[in-house]
PDB file of C-alpha atoms in Angstrom:
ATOM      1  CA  UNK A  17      39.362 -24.901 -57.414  1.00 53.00           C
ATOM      2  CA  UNK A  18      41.959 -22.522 -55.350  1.00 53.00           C
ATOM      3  CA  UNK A  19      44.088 -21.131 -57.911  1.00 66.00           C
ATOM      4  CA  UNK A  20      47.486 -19.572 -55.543  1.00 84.00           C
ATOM      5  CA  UNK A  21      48.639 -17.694 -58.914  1.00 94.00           C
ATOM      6  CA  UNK A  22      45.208 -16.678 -59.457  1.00 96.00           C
ATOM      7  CA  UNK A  23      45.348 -15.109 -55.759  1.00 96.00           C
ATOM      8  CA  UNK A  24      48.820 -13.551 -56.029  1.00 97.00           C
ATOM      9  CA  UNK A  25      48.159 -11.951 -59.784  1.00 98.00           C
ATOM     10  CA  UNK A  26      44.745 -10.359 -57.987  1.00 97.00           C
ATOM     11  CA  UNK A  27      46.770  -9.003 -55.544  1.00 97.00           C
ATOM     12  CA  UNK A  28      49.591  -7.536 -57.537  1.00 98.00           C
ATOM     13  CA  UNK A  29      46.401  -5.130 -58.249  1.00 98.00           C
ATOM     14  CA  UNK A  30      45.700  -3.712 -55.450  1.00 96.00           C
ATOM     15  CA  UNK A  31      49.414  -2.292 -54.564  1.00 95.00           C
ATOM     16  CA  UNK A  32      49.656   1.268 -54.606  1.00 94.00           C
ATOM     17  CA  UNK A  33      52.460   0.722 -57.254  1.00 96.00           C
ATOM     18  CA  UNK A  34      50.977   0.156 -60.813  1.00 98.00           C
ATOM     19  CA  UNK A  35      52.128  -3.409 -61.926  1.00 98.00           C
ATOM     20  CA  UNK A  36      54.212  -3.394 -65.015  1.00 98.00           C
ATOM     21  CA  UNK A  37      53.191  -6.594 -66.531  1.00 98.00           C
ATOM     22  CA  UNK A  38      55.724  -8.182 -69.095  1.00 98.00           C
ATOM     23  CA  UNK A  39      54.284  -8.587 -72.615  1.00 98.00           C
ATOM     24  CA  UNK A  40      55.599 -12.296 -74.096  1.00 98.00           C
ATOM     25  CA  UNK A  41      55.311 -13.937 -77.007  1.00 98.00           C
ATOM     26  CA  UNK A  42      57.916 -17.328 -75.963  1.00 98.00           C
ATOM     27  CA  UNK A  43      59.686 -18.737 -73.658  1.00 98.00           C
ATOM     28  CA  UNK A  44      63.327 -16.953 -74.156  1.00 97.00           C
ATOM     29  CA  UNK A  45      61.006 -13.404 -73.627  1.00 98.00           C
ATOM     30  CA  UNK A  46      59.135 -15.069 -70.707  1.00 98.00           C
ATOM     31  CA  UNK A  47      62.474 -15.439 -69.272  1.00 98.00           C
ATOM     32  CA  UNK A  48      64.023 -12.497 -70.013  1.00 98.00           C
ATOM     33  CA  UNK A  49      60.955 -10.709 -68.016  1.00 98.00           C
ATOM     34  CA  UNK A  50      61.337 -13.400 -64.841  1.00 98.00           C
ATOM     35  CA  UNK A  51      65.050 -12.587 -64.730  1.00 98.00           C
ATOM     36  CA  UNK A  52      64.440  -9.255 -65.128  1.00 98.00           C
ATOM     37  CA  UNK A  53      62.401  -8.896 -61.901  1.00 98.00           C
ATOM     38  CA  UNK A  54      58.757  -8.955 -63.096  1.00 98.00           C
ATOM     39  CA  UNK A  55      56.199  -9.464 -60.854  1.00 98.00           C
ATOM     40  CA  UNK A  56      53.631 -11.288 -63.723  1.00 98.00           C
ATOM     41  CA  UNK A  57      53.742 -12.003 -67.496  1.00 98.00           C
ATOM     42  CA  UNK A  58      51.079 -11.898 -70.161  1.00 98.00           C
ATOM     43  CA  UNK A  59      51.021 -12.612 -73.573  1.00 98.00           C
ATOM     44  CA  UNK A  60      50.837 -10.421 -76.255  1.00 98.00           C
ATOM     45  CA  UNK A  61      48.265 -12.029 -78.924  1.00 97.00           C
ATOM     46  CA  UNK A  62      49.428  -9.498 -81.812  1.00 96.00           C
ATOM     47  CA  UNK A  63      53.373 -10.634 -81.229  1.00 98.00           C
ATOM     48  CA  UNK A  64      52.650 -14.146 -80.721  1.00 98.00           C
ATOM     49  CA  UNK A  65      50.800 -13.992 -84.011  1.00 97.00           C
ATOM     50  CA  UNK A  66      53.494 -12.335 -85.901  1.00 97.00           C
ATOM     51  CA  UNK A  67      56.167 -14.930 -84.136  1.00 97.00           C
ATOM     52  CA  UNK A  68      53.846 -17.733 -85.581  1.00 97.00           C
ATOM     53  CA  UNK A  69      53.315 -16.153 -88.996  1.00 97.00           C
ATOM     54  CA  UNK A  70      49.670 -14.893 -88.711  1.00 96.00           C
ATOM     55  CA  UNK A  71      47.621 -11.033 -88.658  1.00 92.00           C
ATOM     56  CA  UNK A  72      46.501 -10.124 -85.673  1.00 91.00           C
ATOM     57  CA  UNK A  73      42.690 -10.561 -84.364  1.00 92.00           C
ATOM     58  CA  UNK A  74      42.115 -14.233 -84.151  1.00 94.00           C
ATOM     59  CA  UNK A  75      43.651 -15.366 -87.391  1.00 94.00           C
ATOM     60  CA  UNK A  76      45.878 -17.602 -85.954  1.00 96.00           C
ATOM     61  CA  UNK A  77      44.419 -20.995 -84.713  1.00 97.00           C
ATOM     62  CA  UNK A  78      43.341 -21.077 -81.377  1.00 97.00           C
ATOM     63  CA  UNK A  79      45.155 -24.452 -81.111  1.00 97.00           C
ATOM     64  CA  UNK A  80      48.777 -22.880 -82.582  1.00 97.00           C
ATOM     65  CA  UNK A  81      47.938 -20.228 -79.886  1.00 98.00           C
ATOM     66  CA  UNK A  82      47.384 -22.735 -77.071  1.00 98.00           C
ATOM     67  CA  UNK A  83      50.422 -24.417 -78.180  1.00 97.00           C
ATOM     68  CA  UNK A  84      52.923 -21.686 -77.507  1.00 98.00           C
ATOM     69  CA  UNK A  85      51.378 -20.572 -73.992  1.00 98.00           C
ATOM     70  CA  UNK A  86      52.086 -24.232 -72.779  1.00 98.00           C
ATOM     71  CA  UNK A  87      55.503 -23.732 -73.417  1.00 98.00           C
ATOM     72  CA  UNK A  88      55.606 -20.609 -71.705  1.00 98.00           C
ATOM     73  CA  UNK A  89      53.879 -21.577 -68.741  1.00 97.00           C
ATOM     74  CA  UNK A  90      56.021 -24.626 -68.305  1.00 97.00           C
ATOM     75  CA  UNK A  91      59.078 -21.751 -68.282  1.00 97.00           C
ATOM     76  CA  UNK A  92      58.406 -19.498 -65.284  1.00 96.00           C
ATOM     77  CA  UNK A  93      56.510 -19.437 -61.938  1.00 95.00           C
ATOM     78  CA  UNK A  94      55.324 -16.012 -62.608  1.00 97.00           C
ATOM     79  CA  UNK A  95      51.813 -15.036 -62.733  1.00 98.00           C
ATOM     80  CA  UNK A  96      50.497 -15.670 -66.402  1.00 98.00           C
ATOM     81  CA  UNK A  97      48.119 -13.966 -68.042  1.00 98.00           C
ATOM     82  CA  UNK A  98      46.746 -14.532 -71.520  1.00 98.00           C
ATOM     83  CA  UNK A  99      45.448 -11.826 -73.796  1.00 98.00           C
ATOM     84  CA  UNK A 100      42.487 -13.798 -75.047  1.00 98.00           C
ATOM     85  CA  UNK A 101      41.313 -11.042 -77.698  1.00 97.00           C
ATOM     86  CA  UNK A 102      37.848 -11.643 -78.140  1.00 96.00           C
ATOM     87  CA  UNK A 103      37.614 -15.400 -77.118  1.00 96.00           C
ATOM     88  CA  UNK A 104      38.426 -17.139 -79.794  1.00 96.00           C
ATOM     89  CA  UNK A 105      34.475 -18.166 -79.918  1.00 93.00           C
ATOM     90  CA  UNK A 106      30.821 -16.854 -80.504  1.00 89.00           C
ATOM     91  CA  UNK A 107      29.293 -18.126 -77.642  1.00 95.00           C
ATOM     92  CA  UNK A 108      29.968 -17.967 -73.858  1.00 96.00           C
ATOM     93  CA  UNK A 109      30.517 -21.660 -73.755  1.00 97.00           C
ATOM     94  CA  UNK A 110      32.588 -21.605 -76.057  1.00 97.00           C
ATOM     95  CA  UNK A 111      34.906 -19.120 -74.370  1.00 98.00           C
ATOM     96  CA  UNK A 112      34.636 -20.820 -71.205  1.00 98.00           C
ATOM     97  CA  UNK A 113      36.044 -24.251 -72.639  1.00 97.00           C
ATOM     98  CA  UNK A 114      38.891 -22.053 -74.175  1.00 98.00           C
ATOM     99  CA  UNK A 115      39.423 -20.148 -70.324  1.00 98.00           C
ATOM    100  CA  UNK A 116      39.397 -23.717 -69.039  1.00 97.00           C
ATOM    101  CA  UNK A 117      41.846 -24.856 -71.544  1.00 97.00           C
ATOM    102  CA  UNK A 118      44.062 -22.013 -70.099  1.00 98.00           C
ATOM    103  CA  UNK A 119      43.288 -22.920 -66.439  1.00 97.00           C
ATOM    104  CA  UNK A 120      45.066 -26.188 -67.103  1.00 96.00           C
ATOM    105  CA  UNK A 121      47.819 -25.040 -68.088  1.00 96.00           C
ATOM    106  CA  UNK A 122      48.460 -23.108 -65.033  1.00 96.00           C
ATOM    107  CA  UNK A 123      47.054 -19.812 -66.438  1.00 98.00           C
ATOM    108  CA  UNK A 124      45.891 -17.406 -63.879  1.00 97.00           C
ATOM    109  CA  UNK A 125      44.350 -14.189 -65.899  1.00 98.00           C
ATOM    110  CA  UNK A 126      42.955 -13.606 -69.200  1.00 98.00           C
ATOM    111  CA  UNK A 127      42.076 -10.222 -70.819  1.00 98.00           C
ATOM    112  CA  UNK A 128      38.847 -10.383 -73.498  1.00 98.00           C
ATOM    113  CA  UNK A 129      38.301  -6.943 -75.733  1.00 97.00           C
ATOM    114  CA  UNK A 130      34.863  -5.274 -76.842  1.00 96.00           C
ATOM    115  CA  UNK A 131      35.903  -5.051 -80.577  1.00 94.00           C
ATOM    116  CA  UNK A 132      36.085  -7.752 -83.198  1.00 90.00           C
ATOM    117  CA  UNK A 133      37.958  -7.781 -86.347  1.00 85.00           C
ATOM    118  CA  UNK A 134      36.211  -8.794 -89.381  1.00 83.00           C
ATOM    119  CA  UNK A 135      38.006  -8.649 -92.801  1.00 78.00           C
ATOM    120  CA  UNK A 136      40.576  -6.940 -91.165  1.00 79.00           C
ATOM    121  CA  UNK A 137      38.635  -4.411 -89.851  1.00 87.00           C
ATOM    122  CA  UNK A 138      37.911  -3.362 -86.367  1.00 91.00           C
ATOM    123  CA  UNK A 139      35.035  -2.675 -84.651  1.00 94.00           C
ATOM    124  CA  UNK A 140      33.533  -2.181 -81.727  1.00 95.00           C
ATOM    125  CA  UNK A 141      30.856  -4.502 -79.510  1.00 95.00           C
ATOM    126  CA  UNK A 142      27.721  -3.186 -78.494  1.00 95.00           C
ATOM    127  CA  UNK A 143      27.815  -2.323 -74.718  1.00 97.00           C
ATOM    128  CA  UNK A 144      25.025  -4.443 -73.353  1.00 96.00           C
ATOM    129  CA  UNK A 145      25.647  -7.545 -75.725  1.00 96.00           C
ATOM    130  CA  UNK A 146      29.034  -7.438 -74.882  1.00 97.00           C
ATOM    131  CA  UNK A 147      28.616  -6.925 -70.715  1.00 97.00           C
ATOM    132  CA  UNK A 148      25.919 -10.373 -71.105  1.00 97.00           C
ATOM    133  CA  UNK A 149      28.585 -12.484 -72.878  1.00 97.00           C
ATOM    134  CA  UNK A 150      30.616 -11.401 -70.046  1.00 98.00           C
ATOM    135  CA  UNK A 151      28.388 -12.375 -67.147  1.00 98.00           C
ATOM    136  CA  UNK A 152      27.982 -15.716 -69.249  1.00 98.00           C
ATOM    137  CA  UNK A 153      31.110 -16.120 -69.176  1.00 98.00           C
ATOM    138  CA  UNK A 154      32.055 -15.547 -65.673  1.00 98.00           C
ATOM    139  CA  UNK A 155      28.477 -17.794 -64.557  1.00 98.00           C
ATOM    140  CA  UNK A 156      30.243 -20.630 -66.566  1.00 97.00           C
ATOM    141  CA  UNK A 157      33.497 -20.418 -64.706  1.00 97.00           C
ATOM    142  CA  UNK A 158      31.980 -20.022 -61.687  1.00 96.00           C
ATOM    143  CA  UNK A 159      29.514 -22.948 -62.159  1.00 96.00           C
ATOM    144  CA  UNK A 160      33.060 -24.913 -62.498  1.00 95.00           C
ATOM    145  CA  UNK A 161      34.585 -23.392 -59.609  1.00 95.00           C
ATOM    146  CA  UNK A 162      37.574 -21.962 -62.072  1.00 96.00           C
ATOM    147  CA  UNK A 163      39.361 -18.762 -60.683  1.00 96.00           C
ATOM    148  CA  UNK A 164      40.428 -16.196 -63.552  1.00 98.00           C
ATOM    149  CA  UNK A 165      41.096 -12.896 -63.352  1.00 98.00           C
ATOM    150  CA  UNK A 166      38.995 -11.547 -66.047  1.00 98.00           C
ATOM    151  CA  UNK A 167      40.431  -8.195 -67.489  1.00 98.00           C
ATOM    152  CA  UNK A 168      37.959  -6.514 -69.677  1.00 98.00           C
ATOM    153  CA  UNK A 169      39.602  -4.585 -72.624  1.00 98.00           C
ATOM    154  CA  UNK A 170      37.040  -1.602 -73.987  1.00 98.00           C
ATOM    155  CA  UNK A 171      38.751  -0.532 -77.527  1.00 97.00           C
ATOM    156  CA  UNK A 172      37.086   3.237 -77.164  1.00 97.00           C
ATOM    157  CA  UNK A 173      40.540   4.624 -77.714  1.00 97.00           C
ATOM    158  CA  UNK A 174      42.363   2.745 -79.790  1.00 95.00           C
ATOM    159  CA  UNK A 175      39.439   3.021 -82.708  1.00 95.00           C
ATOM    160  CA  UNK A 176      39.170   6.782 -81.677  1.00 94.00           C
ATOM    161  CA  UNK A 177      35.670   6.756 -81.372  1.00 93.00           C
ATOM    162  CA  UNK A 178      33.343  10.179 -81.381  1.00 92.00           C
ATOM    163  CA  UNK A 179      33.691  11.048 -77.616  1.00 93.00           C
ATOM    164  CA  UNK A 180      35.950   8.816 -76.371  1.00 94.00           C
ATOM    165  CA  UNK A 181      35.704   9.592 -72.679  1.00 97.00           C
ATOM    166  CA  UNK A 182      31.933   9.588 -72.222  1.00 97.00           C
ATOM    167  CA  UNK A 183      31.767   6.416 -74.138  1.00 97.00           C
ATOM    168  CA  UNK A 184      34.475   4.624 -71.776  1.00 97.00           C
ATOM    169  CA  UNK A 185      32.506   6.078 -68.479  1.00 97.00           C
ATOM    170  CA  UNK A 186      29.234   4.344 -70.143  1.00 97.00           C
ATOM    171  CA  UNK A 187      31.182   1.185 -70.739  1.00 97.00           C
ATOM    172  CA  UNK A 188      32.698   1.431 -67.186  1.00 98.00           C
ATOM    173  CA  UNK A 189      29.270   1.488 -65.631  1.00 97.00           C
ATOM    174  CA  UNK A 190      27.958  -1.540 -67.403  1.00 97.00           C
ATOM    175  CA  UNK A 191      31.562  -3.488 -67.406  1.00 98.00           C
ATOM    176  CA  UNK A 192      32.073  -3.582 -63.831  1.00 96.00           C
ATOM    177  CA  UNK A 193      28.811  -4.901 -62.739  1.00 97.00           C
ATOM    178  CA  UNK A 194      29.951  -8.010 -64.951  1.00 97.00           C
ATOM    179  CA  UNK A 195      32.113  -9.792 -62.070  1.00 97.00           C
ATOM    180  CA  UNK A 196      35.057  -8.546 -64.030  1.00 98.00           C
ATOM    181  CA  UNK A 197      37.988  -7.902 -61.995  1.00 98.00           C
ATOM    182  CA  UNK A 198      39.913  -5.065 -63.898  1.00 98.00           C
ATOM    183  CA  UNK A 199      39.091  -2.641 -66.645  1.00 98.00           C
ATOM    184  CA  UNK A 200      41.832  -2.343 -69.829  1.00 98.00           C
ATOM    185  CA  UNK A 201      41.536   0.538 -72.113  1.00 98.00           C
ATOM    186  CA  UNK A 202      44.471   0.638 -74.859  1.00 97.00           C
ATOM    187  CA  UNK A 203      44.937   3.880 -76.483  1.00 97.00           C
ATOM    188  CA  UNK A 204      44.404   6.804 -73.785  1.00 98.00           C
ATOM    189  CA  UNK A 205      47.119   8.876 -73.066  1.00 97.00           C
ATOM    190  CA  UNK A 206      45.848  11.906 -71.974  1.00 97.00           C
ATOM    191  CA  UNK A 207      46.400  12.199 -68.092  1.00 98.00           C
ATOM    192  CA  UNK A 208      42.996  13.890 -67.944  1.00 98.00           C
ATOM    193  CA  UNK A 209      41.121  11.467 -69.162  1.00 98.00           C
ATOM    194  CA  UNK A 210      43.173   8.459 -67.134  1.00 98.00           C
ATOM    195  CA  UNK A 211      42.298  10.396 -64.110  1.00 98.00           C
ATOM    196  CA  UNK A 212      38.836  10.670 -64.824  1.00 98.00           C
ATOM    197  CA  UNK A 213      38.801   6.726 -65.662  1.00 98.00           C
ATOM    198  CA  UNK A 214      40.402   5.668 -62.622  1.00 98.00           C
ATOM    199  CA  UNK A 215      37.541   7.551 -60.604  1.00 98.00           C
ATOM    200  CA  UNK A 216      34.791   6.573 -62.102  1.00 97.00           C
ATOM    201  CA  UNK A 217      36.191   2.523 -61.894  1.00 98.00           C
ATOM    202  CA  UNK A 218      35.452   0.852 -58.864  1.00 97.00           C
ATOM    203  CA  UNK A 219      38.428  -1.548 -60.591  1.00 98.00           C
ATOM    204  CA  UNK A 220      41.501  -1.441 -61.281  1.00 98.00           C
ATOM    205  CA  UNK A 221      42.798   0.572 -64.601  1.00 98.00           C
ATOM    206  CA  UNK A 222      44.986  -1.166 -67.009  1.00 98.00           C
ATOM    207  CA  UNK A 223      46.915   1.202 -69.737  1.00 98.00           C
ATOM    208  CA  UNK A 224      49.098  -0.050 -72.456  1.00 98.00           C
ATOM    209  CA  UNK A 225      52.140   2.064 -73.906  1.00 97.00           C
ATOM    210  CA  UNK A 226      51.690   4.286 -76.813  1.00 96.00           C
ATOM    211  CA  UNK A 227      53.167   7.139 -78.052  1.00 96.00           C
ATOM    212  CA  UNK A 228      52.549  10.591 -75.714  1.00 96.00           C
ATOM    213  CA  UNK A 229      51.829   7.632 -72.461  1.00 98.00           C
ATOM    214  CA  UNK A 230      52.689   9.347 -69.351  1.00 98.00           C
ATOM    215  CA  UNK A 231      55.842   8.114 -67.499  1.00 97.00           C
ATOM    216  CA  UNK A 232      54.698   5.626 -64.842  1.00 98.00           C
ATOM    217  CA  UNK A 233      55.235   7.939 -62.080  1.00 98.00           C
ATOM    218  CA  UNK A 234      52.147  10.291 -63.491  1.00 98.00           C
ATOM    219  CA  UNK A 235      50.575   7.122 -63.977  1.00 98.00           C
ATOM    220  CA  UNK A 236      50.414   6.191 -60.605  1.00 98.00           C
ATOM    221  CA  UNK A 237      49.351   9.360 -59.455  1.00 98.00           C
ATOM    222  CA  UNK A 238      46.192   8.973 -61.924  1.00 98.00           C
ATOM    223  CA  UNK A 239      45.244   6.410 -60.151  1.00 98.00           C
ATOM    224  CA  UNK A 240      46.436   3.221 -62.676  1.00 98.00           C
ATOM    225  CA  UNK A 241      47.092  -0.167 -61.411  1.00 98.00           C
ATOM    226  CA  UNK A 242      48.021  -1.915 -64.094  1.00 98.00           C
ATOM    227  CA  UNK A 243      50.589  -1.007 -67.220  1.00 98.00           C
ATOM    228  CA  UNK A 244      51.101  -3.141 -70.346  1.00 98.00           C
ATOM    229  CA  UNK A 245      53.575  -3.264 -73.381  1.00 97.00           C
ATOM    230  CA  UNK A 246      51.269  -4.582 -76.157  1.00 96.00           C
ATOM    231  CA  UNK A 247      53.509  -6.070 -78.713  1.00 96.00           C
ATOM    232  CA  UNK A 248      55.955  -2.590 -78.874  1.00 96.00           C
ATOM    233  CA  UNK A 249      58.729  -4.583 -77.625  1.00 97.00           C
ATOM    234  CA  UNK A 250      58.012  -6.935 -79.480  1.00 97.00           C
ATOM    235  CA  UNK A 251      58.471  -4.424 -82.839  1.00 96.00           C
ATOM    236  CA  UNK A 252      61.276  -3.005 -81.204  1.00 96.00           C
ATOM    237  CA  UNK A 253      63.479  -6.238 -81.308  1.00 95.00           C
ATOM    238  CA  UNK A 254      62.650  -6.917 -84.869  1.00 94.00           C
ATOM    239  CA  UNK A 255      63.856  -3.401 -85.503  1.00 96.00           C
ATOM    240  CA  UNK A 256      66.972  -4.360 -84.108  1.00 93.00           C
ATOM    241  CA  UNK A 257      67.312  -7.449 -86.108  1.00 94.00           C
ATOM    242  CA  UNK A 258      67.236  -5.547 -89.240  1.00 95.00           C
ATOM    243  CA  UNK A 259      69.792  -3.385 -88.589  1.00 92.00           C
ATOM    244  CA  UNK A 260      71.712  -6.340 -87.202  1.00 92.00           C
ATOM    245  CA  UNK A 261      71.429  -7.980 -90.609  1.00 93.00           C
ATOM    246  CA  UNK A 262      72.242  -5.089 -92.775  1.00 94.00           C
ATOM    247  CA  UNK A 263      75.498  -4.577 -90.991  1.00 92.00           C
ATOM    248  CA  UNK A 264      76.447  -8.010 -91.868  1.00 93.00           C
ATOM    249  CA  UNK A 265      75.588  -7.059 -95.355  1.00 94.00           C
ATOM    250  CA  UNK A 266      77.003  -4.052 -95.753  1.00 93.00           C
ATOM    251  CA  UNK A 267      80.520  -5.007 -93.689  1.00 91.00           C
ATOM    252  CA  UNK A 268      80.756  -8.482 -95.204  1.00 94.00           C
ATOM    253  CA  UNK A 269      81.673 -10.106 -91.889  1.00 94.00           C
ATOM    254  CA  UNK A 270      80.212 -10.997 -88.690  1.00 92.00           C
ATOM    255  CA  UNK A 271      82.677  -8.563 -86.970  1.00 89.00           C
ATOM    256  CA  UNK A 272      79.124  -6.587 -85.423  1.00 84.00           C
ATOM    257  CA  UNK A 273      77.628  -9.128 -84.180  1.00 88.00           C
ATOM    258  CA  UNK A 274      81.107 -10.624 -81.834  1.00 88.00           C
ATOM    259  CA  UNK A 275      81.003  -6.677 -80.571  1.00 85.00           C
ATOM    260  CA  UNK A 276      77.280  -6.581 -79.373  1.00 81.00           C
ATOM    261  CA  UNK A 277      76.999 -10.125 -77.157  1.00 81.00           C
ATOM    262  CA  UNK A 278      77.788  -9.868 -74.200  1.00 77.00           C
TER     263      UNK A 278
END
């Protein structure tokens, strides 16, 4: 089945300009990022799960989860991508009717991490088990003629494993032989180690912001095509809020909040 958002979002990667992709979590964000100019949206599991009142890593219900990401794809005609974590299944089949689920909804991209979180901790997927589910997973679309763009997240960094680098080049070798289309890797910031990344990848490189990120200037020059907010936005807002509310509190009057709308 020709999916035109599917074809447009695959695109956006190939520009020599990284695409900054819009991190959401509902529809007024999903807006905000459309009238703000963005090129694509994607959700941010971790900030949709703290929006709906669940941890991070699958706790929420993957039915809660589907729930919001209707709404938000009936709210823009920007390319939508769904941060997937790690499926939301055990088996490739299961994932697939999940991706499918997504499809329908007018969903054009997914992205689907190497680590799994088990009583609340972390950890990472063995290379070759993880690169089969993969190809399972991408046989089972295909078999149904779905287009997805299939972002592969590799959690190296962000669990700061013993030699990070070399372990992301090993993963890179294995994870783009998958039919992936891009390669995700939250948690580098050295430009060094980017660099080397983006050579080694025969796809594109997706980074995420975290402290000590380059600007997106050195970004581009490192070869990334792809840069995401993860849920720091997200954070950021709720920041705001609490200062918003303590001002009420502590000047006993809504005076603050008549001086910051616009």
């Amino acid at each position: 089945m020709m999916n035109n958002s599917f074809q447009i979002f695959n695109e956006l990667h190939k520009s020599p300009e990284p695409l900054l992709i819009g991190n959401v979590w509902d529809v007024p964000s999903a807006r905000a990022f459309e009238a703000a100019g963005y090129k694509a949206i994607a959700t941010s599991s971790a900030a949709v799960a703290e929006t709906l009142g669940y941890q991070d890593g699958e706790q929420m219900p993957f039915e809660a989860y589907l729930f919001m990401i209707g709404h938000i794809a009936k709210a823009t005609s920007l390319p939508f991508s769904v941060d997937l974590e790690a499926g939301y299944g055990k088996t490739a089949a299961d994932i697939v009717a999940h991706i499918i689920a997504l499809y329908e909804l007018g969903v054009c991209g997914i992205n689907i991490e190497d680590s799994v979180v088990v009583s609340e901790n972390r950890t990472i997927t063995d290379t070759d088990m993880f690169a089969r589910k993969i190809r399972a997973v991408i046989s089972g679309l295909s078999e149904k003629g779905i287009e997805m763009f299939i972002n592969l997240r590799s959690d190296v960094f962000l669990l700061k494993l013993p030699g990070g680098l070399t372990e992301a080049q090993k993963r890179i070798e294995r994870y783009q032989q998958t039919g992936a289309h891009g390669l995700f890797f939250p948690g580098v910031t050295k430009i060094d180690e980017i660099a080397a990344l983006t050579k080694m990848s025969a796809l594109p490189v997706n980074v995420m912001a975290m402290p000590g990120l380059p600007d997106f200037t050195a970004l581009q020059k490192a070869g990334v095509k792809r840069i995401s907010m993860g849920p720091f936005i997200h954070k950021h807002l709720h920041t705001e809020l609490g200062k918003c509310i303590a001002m009420v509190n502590t000047g006993n009057s809504f005076q603050h909040i008549w001086e910051t709308l616009p």
